[in-house]
PDB file of C-alpha atoms in Angstrom:
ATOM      1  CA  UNK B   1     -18.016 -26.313   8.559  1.00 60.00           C
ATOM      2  CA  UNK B   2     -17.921 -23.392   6.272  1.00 71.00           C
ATOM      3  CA  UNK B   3     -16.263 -23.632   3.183  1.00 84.00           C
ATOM      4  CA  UNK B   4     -13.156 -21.073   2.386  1.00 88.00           C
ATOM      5  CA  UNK B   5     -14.338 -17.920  -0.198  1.00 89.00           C
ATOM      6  CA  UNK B   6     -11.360 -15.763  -1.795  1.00 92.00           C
ATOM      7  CA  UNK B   7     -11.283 -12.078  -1.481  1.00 92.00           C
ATOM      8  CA  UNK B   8      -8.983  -9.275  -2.428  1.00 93.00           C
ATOM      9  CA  UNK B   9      -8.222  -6.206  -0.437  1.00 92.00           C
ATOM     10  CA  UNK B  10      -6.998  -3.294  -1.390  1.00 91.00           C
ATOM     11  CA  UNK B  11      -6.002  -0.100   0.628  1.00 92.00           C
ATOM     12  CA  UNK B  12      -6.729   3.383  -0.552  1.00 90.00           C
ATOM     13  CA  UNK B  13      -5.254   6.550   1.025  1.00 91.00           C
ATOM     14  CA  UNK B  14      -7.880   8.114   3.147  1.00 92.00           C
ATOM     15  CA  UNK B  15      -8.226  11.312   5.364  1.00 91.00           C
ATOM     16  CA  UNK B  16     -10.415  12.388   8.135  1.00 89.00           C
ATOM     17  CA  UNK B  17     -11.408  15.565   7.411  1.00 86.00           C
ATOM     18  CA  UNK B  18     -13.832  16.907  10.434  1.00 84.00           C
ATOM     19  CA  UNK B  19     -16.763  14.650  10.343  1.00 86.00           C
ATOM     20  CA  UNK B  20     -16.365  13.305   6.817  1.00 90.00           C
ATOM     21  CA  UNK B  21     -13.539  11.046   5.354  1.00 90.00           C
ATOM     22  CA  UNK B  22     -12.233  11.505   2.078  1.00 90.00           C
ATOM     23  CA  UNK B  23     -10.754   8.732  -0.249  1.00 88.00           C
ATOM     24  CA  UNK B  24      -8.247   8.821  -2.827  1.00 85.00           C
ATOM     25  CA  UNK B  25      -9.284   6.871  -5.585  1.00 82.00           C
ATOM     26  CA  UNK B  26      -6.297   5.387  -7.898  1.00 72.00           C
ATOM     27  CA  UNK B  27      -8.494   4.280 -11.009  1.00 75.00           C
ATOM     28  CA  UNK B  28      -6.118   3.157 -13.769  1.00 76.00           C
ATOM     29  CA  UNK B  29      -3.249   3.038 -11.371  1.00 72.00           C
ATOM     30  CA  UNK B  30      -3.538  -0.438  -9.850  1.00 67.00           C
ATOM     31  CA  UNK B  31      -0.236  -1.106  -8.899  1.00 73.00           C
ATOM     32  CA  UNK B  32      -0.304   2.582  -6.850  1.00 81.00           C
ATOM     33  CA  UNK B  33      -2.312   0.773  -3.756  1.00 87.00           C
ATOM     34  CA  UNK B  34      -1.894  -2.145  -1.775  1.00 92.00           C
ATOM     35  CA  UNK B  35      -3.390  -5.600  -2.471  1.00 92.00           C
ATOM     36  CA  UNK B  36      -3.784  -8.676  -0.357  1.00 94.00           C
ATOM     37  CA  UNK B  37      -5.426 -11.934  -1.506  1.00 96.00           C
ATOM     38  CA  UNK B  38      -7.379 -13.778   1.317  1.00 94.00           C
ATOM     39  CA  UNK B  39      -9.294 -17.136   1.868  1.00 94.00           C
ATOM     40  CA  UNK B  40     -11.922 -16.376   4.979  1.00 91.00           C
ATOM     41  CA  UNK B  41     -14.369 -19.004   6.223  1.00 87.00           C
ATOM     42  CA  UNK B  42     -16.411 -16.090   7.852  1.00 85.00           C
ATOM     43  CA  UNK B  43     -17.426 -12.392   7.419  1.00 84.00           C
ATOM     44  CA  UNK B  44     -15.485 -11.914  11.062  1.00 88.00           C
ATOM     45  CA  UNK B  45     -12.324 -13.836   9.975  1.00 90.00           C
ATOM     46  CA  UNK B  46     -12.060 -11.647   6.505  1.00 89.00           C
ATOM     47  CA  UNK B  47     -12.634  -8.431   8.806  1.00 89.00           C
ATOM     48  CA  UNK B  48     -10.154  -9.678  11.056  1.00 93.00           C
ATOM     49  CA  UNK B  49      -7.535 -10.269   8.207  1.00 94.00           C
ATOM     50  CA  UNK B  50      -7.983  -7.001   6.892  1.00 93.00           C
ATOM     51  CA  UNK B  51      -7.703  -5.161  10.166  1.00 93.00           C
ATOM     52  CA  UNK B  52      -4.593  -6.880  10.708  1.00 94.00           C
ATOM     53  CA  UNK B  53      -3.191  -5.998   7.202  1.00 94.00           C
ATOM     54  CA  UNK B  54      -4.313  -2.246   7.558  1.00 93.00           C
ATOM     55  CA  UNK B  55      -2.318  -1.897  10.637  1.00 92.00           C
ATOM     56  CA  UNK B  56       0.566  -3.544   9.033  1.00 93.00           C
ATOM     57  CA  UNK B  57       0.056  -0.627   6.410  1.00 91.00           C
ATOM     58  CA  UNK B  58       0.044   1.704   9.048  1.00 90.00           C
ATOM     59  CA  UNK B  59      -1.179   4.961   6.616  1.00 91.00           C
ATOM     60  CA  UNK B  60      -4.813   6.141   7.097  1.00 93.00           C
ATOM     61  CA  UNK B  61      -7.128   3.831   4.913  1.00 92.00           C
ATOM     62  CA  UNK B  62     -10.447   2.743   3.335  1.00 92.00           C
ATOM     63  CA  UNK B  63     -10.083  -1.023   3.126  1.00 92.00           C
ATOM     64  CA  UNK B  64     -12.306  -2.035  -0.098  1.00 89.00           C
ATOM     65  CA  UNK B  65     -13.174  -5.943  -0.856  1.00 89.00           C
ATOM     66  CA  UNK B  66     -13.747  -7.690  -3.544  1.00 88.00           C
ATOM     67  CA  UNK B  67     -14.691 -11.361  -3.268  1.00 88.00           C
ATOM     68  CA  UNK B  68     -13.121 -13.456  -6.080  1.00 89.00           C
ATOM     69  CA  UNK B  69     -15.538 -15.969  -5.831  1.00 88.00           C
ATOM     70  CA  UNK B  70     -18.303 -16.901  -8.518  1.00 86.00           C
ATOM     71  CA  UNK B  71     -20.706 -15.711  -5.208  1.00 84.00           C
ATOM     72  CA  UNK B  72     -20.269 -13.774  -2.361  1.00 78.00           C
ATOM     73  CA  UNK B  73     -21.286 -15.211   1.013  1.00 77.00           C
ATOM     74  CA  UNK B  74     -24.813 -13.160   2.593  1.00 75.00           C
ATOM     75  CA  UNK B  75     -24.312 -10.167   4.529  1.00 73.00           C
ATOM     76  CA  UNK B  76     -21.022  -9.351   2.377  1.00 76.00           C
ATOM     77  CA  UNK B  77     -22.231  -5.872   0.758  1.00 75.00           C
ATOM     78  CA  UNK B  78     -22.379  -4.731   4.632  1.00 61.00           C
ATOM     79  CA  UNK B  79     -18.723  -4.237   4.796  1.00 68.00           C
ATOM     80  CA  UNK B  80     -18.619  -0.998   2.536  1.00 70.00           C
ATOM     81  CA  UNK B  81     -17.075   1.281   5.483  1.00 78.00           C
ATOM     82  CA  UNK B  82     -13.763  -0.349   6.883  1.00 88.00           C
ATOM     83  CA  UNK B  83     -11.616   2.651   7.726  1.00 89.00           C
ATOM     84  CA  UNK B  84      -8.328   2.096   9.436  1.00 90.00           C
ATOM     85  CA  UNK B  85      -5.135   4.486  10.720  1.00 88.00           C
ATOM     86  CA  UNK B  86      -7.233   7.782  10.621  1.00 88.00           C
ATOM     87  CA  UNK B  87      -6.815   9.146  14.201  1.00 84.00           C
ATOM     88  CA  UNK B  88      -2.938   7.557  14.845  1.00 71.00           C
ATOM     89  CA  UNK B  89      -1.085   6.556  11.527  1.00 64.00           C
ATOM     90  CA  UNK B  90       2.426   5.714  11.599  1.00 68.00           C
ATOM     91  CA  UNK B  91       4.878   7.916  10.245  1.00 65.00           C
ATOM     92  CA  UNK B  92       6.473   7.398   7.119  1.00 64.00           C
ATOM     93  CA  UNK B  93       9.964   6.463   6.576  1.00 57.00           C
ATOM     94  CA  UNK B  94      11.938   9.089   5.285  1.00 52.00           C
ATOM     95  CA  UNK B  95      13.098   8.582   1.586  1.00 50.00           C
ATOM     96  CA  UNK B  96      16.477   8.047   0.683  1.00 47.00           C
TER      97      UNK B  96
END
């Protein structure tokens, strides 16, 4: 059985713009972009975690990992392009 590895995700805002999408970066700004910790056995269960936090997000997003781990399991540096919410995001709630 494989044992659990810790990751953090965070979203940034993204954009499709024609056949490129942009991200907005938030360096020094932390707090500005959500964060989930997450234990995942697999590469497919972390993927599916994240997914599933994304849509709870609902904005358009480039889901960046980090595994918090001493090492990170093989085949982990081939999750560099998890986009989410480009082509339908919710829409926002209107401040009050």
């Amino acid at each position: 059985m494989p044992t659990l590895k810790h990751f953090e995700a965070a979203l940034y805002p993204a954009a499709r713009s024609g056949a490129f999408v942009t991200v907005e970066l938030c360096i020094g700004q932390p707090e500005k972009v959500p964060r989930l910790k997450i234990e995942a056995a697999t590469l497919g269960g972390l993927v599916d975690q994240v997914k599933t936090f994304a849509e709870a997000h609902g904005q358009p997003c480039a889901a960046w990992l980090r595994c918090t781990d001493k090492r990170a399991p093989a085949g982990f540096k081939a999750l560099p392009d998890l986009y989410y919410n480009l082509d339908n995001p919710k829409p926002q709630a209107a401040a009050a």
